[in-house]
Amino acid sequence: VYFARSLSITTPEEMIEKAKGETAYLPCKFTLSPEDQGPLDIEWLISPADNQKVDQVIILYSGDKIYDDYYPDLKGRVHFTSNDLKSGDASINVTNLQLSDIGTYQCKVKKAPGVANKKIHLVVLVKPSGARCYVDGSEEIGSDFKIKCEPKEGSLPLQYEWQKLSDSQKMPTSWLAEMTSSVISVKNASSEYSGTYSCTVRNRVGSDQCLLRLNVVPPSNKAGLIAGAIIGTLLALALIGLIIFCCRKKRREEKYEKEVHHDIREDVPPPKSRTSTARSYIGSNHSSLGSMSPSNMEGYSKTQYNQVPSEDFERTPQSPTLPPAKVAAPNLSRMGAIPVMIPAQSKDGSIV
């Protein structure tokens, strides 16, 4: 009895790891038996890793035609690798890999009555990149600090390797236990630790490296730095206070000048008329006349009245000359006149 061999996929199930941005080759090779006479159909499906979505068709071959517009996340990034699928190669390429492409891919081949399928697990990892080496602490003799190596991105697990590139190229003995760690703790640092170091960080899909220049120096004069900072702060505060004082003083002076100017303008009395000035002048002289002795009357009459400002009299309105009015003695007293006794005189001026 002869048993014909049925359709089978020769590619074993496997797991493929690739880096983000690379191209993943997913193999699917098959063989046919003489009894498989039906039309050839090839179908690729994806089961996303989050298990939130049902299986989705990503590419299909049927009736000698290819259909690849099924899965939006992979549109334009999935292709058959063979131009002749009937030759037994249904492998595909997934280009520009993204983290969302992680999942289980299934290849199904049908040619009635034969049917076969295989699964491939695709893992997308991120290469380490943007590695940065730096010192956390003060690089002084006798101090404790840490040297660190940190990549900006990279899929776990990550491995680290430190090396000294300068001088004797020998790592300090106390550091050996942390040679494969991202952080090395330095205790009681000495000048011998100075030099150039490299850190290489890697995972299963790539690696990156950074360099560190370590310069261990004697302790700085911290007391002097603190004193300088305090003095500088005090000087700055004094300068600010002086500026504020000058501004306030200037404002007070301006305010005082405005107030004095305003008070002067309010206290100035209106100017007296020239007529009243002249009358005051004459009145004062009449008062003086009453207290004079007869011996100086003549000199007074000739000089004092001549001293009255001519300008005032010139500007006084002229009135017609009237004969002097006679006023009784009692009325004169009520008016404030002072009685004066005038001795009789002869024609030659001598007192009688």
Coordinates of C-alpha atoms in Angstrom, one line a residue:
V1 CA 0.0 0.0 0.0
Y2 CA 1.4 3.4 -1.0
F3 CA 0.6 6.5 1.1
A4 CA 1.1 9.8 -0.5
R5 CA 2.9 12.5 1.5
S6 CA 0.5 15.5 2.2
L7 CA 1.3 19.3 2.1
S8 CA 3.7 20.3 4.9
I9 CA 5.6 23.4 6.1
T10 CA 9.3 22.6 6.6
T11 CA 10.2 25.7 8.6
P12 CA 10.3 25.0 12.4
E13 CA 8.6 27.2 14.9
E14 CA 11.0 29.7 16.3
M15 CA 11.5 33.1 18.0
I16 CA 13.1 36.0 16.2
E17 CA 14.6 39.0 17.9
K18 CA 15.3 42.2 15.9
A19 CA 16.1 45.8 16.7
K20 CA 13.6 48.6 16.2
G21 CA 13.9 50.1 12.7
E22 CA 15.4 46.9 11.2
T23 CA 13.8 44.4 8.9
A24 CA 12.5 41.0 10.1
Y25 CA 12.6 38.0 7.8
L26 CA 9.8 35.5 8.7
P27 CA 10.4 32.2 6.9
C28 CA 7.6 29.9 5.7
K29 CA 8.7 27.2 3.2
F30 CA 6.4 24.3 2.2
T31 CA 6.2 21.2 0.1
L32 CA 3.2 19.8 -1.9
S33 CA 2.0 16.2 -2.5
P34 CA 0.7 14.9 -5.9
E35 CA -2.8 14.8 -4.4
D36 CA -2.9 18.5 -3.7
Q37 CA -4.6 19.6 -6.8
G38 CA -6.7 22.6 -5.6
P39 CA -5.9 26.3 -5.9
L40 CA -3.0 27.6 -3.8
D41 CA -4.0 30.0 -0.9
I42 CA -1.4 31.5 1.4
E43 CA -2.4 33.6 4.5
W44 CA -0.4 35.4 7.1
L45 CA -2.0 36.4 10.4
I46 CA -0.8 38.3 13.6
S47 CA -1.8 37.8 17.2
P48 CA -0.7 41.0 18.9
A49 CA 1.3 40.6 22.1
D50 CA -1.2 42.6 24.2
N51 CA -3.9 40.0 23.6
Q52 CA -6.4 42.8 23.3
K53 CA -7.1 42.1 19.6
V54 CA -8.2 39.0 17.7
D55 CA -6.0 37.5 15.0
Q56 CA -5.7 39.8 12.0
V57 CA -4.8 39.0 8.4
I58 CA -1.8 41.0 7.3
I59 CA -1.2 39.6 3.8
L60 CA -3.0 37.2 1.5
Y61 CA -2.2 35.3 -1.7
S62 CA -5.3 33.8 -3.5
G63 CA -6.2 33.3 -7.2
D64 CA -2.7 34.3 -8.3
K65 CA -3.2 37.7 -6.7
I66 CA -1.6 39.4 -3.6
Y67 CA -3.7 41.4 -1.1
D68 CA -1.8 43.4 1.6
D69 CA -4.2 46.1 2.6
Y70 CA -5.7 44.4 5.7
Y71 CA -3.8 45.6 8.8
P72 CA -3.3 49.4 9.1
D73 CA -0.3 49.1 11.5
L74 CA 1.7 47.2 8.9
K75 CA 0.4 48.8 5.7
G76 CA 3.2 49.2 3.2
R77 CA 5.7 47.4 5.5
V78 CA 4.9 43.7 4.8
H79 CA 5.9 41.9 1.5
F80 CA 6.4 38.3 0.2
T81 CA 10.1 37.6 -0.5
S82 CA 9.5 35.3 -3.5
N83 CA 8.1 36.3 -6.9
D84 CA 6.9 32.7 -7.5
L85 CA 5.0 31.5 -4.5
K86 CA 4.0 28.2 -6.2
S87 CA 7.7 27.2 -5.9
G88 CA 7.1 26.5 -2.2
D89 CA 8.3 29.8 -0.5
A90 CA 5.7 31.8 1.3
S91 CA 8.2 33.8 3.5
I92 CA 7.7 37.5 4.2
N93 CA 9.7 40.6 5.2
V94 CA 8.4 43.1 7.8
T95 CA 10.3 46.4 7.3
N96 CA 11.0 49.3 9.7
L97 CA 10.1 47.4 12.8
Q98 CA 8.2 49.1 15.6
L99 CA 7.5 48.0 19.1
S100 CA 3.9 47.6 18.1
D101 CA 5.0 44.8 15.7
I102 CA 5.7 42.5 18.6
G103 CA 3.5 39.4 18.5
T104 CA 3.0 35.9 17.2
Y105 CA 2.8 35.5 13.4
Q106 CA 1.1 32.5 11.7
C107 CA 1.7 31.2 8.2
K108 CA -1.2 29.2 6.7
V109 CA -0.9 27.3 3.4
K110 CA -3.9 25.6 1.7
K111 CA -4.0 23.5 -1.4
A112 CA -6.9 21.1 -1.3
P113 CA -7.0 18.7 0.2
G114 CA -3.7 19.7 1.9
V115 CA -3.6 22.3 4.8
A116 CA -0.6 23.3 7.0
N117 CA 0.4 26.2 9.4
K118 CA 3.4 27.3 11.5
K119 CA 3.9 30.0 14.1
I120 CA 6.8 32.4 14.6
H121 CA 7.3 34.7 17.6
L122 CA 8.7 38.1 16.8
V123 CA 10.4 40.3 19.5
V124 CA 11.3 43.8 18.7
L125 CA 14.0 45.3 21.0
V126 CA 15.5 48.8 21.2
K127 CA 19.2 49.2 20.8
P128 CA 21.0 51.1 23.6
S129 CA 21.6 54.7 22.4
G130 CA 22.5 58.1 23.8
A131 CA 24.7 56.6 26.5
R132 CA 26.0 59.3 29.0
C133 CA 28.9 59.0 31.5
Y134 CA 29.1 61.5 34.3
V135 CA 30.3 62.0 37.9
D136 CA 27.8 62.4 40.7
G137 CA 29.6 64.2 43.5
S138 CA 32.8 66.2 44.1
E139 CA 36.0 65.0 42.4
E140 CA 38.3 65.8 45.3
I141 CA 41.0 63.8 47.1
G142 CA 39.5 62.0 50.1
S143 CA 35.9 62.4 49.0
D144 CA 33.3 59.9 48.1
F145 CA 31.4 60.1 44.7
K146 CA 29.9 57.9 42.0
I147 CA 30.5 57.5 38.3
K148 CA 27.5 56.6 36.3
C149 CA 26.7 55.2 32.9
E150 CA 23.1 55.7 31.6
P151 CA 21.7 55.1 28.1
K152 CA 18.9 57.3 26.9
E153 CA 17.0 54.3 25.6
G154 CA 17.5 50.5 25.3
S155 CA 15.5 47.4 25.9
L156 CA 16.2 45.3 29.0
P157 CA 18.2 43.4 29.9
L158 CA 21.2 45.7 29.7
Q159 CA 24.8 44.7 30.4
Y160 CA 27.6 47.2 31.3
E161 CA 31.4 47.0 31.0
W162 CA 33.8 49.6 32.4
Q163 CA 37.4 50.1 31.1
K164 CA 40.3 52.5 31.9
L165 CA 41.8 53.8 28.7
S166 CA 44.7 55.9 30.0
D167 CA 47.8 55.5 32.2
S168 CA 48.2 51.8 33.3
Q169 CA 44.8 50.9 32.0
K170 CA 44.2 49.0 35.2
M171 CA 41.0 49.6 37.1
P172 CA 41.3 50.3 40.8
T173 CA 41.0 47.1 42.8
S174 CA 38.1 48.4 44.9
W175 CA 36.1 49.0 41.7
L176 CA 36.4 45.4 40.3
A177 CA 33.2 44.2 42.0
E178 CA 31.2 46.9 40.1
M179 CA 32.8 46.6 36.7
T180 CA 29.6 45.3 35.2
S181 CA 27.3 47.7 36.9
S182 CA 25.9 51.0 35.6
V183 CA 27.2 52.8 38.8
I184 CA 30.6 52.6 40.5
S185 CA 30.9 53.9 44.0
V186 CA 34.2 55.6 44.7
K187 CA 35.4 55.8 48.3
N188 CA 38.2 58.0 49.7
A189 CA 39.3 59.1 46.2
S190 CA 42.9 59.6 45.4
S191 CA 44.7 61.3 42.5
E192 CA 45.6 57.8 41.1
Y193 CA 42.0 57.4 40.1
S194 CA 42.3 60.2 37.5
G195 CA 42.1 59.2 33.9
T196 CA 39.9 58.4 31.0
Y197 CA 37.3 55.7 31.3
S198 CA 34.8 54.1 28.9
C199 CA 31.5 52.4 29.5
T200 CA 29.9 50.0 27.0
V201 CA 26.3 49.2 27.4
R202 CA 24.7 46.4 25.3
N203 CA 21.7 44.2 24.9
R204 CA 20.8 41.4 22.5
V205 CA 20.4 43.7 19.5
G206 CA 23.1 46.3 19.9
S207 CA 25.4 48.4 22.0
D208 CA 26.5 51.9 22.7
Q209 CA 29.5 53.5 24.4
C210 CA 30.4 56.7 26.3
L211 CA 33.7 58.2 27.7
L212 CA 34.4 59.8 31.0
R213 CA 37.4 62.0 32.0
L214 CA 37.9 61.8 35.7
N215 CA 40.2 64.4 37.4
V216 CA 40.6 64.0 41.1
V217 CA 42.0 67.3 42.6
P218 CA 43.0 68.5 46.1
P219 CA 40.1 69.9 48.2
S220 CA 39.2 73.5 47.4
N221 CA 39.2 76.3 50.0
K222 CA 35.5 76.1 50.9
A223 CA 35.8 78.5 53.8
G224 CA 37.2 81.2 51.5
L225 CA 34.5 80.6 48.9
I226 CA 31.8 80.8 51.6
A227 CA 33.3 84.0 53.0
G228 CA 33.5 85.5 49.5
A229 CA 30.0 84.6 48.8
I230 CA 28.8 86.2 52.1
I231 CA 30.8 89.4 51.5
G232 CA 29.5 89.7 47.9
T233 CA 25.9 89.3 49.2
L234 CA 26.4 92.0 51.8
L235 CA 27.9 94.4 49.4
A236 CA 25.0 93.8 47.0
L237 CA 22.5 94.4 49.7
A238 CA 24.3 97.6 50.8
L239 CA 24.3 98.9 47.2
I240 CA 20.6 98.2 46.9
G241 CA 19.9 100.0 50.2
L242 CA 22.0 103.0 49.1
I243 CA 20.1 103.2 45.8
I244 CA 16.7 103.0 47.7
F245 CA 17.9 105.7 50.2
C246 CA 19.0 108.1 47.4
C247 CA 15.7 107.6 45.5
R248 CA 13.6 108.3 48.6
K249 CA 15.7 111.4 49.5
K250 CA 15.3 112.8 46.1
R251 CA 11.6 112.3 46.2
R252 CA 11.3 114.0 49.6
E253 CA 13.3 117.0 48.3
E254 CA 11.1 117.3 45.2
K255 CA 8.0 117.0 47.4
Y256 CA 9.3 119.7 49.8
E257 CA 10.1 122.1 46.9
K258 CA 6.6 121.7 45.6
E259 CA 5.0 122.4 49.0
V260 CA 7.2 125.5 49.7
H261 CA 6.5 126.9 46.2
H262 CA 2.8 126.3 46.8
D263 CA 2.9 128.0 50.3
I264 CA 4.7 131.0 49.0
R265 CA 2.2 131.6 46.3
E266 CA -0.6 131.4 48.8
D267 CA 1.0 133.7 51.4
V268 CA 2.0 136.6 49.2
P269 CA -0.3 139.5 50.0
P270 CA -1.8 141.6 47.2
P271 CA 0.2 144.8 46.4
K272 CA -0.9 148.0 48.0
S273 CA -2.0 150.8 45.8
R274 CA 0.3 153.8 45.4
T275 CA -2.4 156.1 46.7
S276 CA -2.6 154.3 50.1
T277 CA 1.2 154.3 50.2
A278 CA 1.4 158.0 49.8
R279 CA -1.3 158.6 52.4
S280 CA 0.4 156.3 54.9
Y281 CA 3.6 158.2 54.3
I282 CA 2.0 161.6 54.9
G283 CA 0.1 160.3 57.9
S284 CA 3.3 159.1 59.5
N285 CA 4.9 162.4 59.0
H286 CA 2.0 164.3 60.5
S287 CA 2.3 162.1 63.6
S288 CA 6.0 162.9 63.8
L289 CA 5.2 166.6 63.4
G290 CA 3.2 166.5 66.6
S291 CA 6.1 165.4 68.7
M292 CA 8.6 167.9 67.4
S293 CA 9.7 170.9 69.3
P294 CA 9.4 174.4 67.9
S295 CA 13.1 174.6 67.3
N296 CA 13.0 172.1 64.5
M297 CA 9.7 172.8 63.0
E298 CA 11.1 175.0 60.3
G299 CA 13.7 172.4 59.2
Y300 CA 11.1 169.7 59.2
S301 CA 8.7 171.7 57.0
K302 CA 11.5 172.3 54.5
T303 CA 12.9 168.8 54.3
Q304 CA 10.5 166.0 55.4
Y305 CA 7.7 166.9 53.0
N306 CA 10.2 167.2 50.2
Q307 CA 11.1 163.5 50.8
V308 CA 7.6 162.2 49.9
P309 CA 8.0 160.2 46.7
S310 CA 7.1 162.4 43.8
E311 CA 6.0 159.5 41.8
D312 CA 3.2 158.7 44.2
F313 CA 1.9 162.2 44.2
E314 CA 2.2 162.5 40.5
R315 CA 0.1 159.4 40.0
T316 CA -2.5 160.4 42.6
P317 CA -5.6 161.7 40.9
Q318 CA -5.8 165.6 41.0
S319 CA -8.7 167.1 42.8
P320 CA -9.7 170.8 42.9
T321 CA -8.0 172.8 45.8
L322 CA -10.5 173.5 48.5
P323 CA -10.0 175.9 51.4
P324 CA -9.0 174.2 54.6
A325 CA -11.9 173.2 56.8
K326 CA -11.9 174.3 60.4
V327 CA -12.3 171.5 62.9
A328 CA -13.1 172.1 66.5
A329 CA -10.6 170.9 69.2
P330 CA -12.9 168.3 70.7
N331 CA -13.3 166.7 67.3
L332 CA -9.6 166.7 66.8
S333 CA -9.1 164.8 70.1
R334 CA -11.6 162.2 69.0
M335 CA -9.7 161.8 65.7
G336 CA -6.5 161.0 67.5
A337 CA -4.8 164.4 67.1
I338 CA -2.1 165.3 69.6
P339 CA -2.3 168.9 71.0
V340 CA 0.9 170.8 70.4
M341 CA 1.8 174.2 71.9
I342 CA 3.5 176.5 69.4
P343 CA 5.3 179.6 70.9
A344 CA 4.5 182.9 69.5
Q345 CA 7.2 184.3 67.2
S346 CA 8.1 187.8 66.1
K347 CA 8.5 188.7 62.5
D348 CA 12.2 188.0 62.6
G349 CA 11.7 184.5 64.0
S350 CA 12.6 185.0 67.6
I351 CA 10.4 183.6 70.3
V352 CA 8.3 186.1 72.1

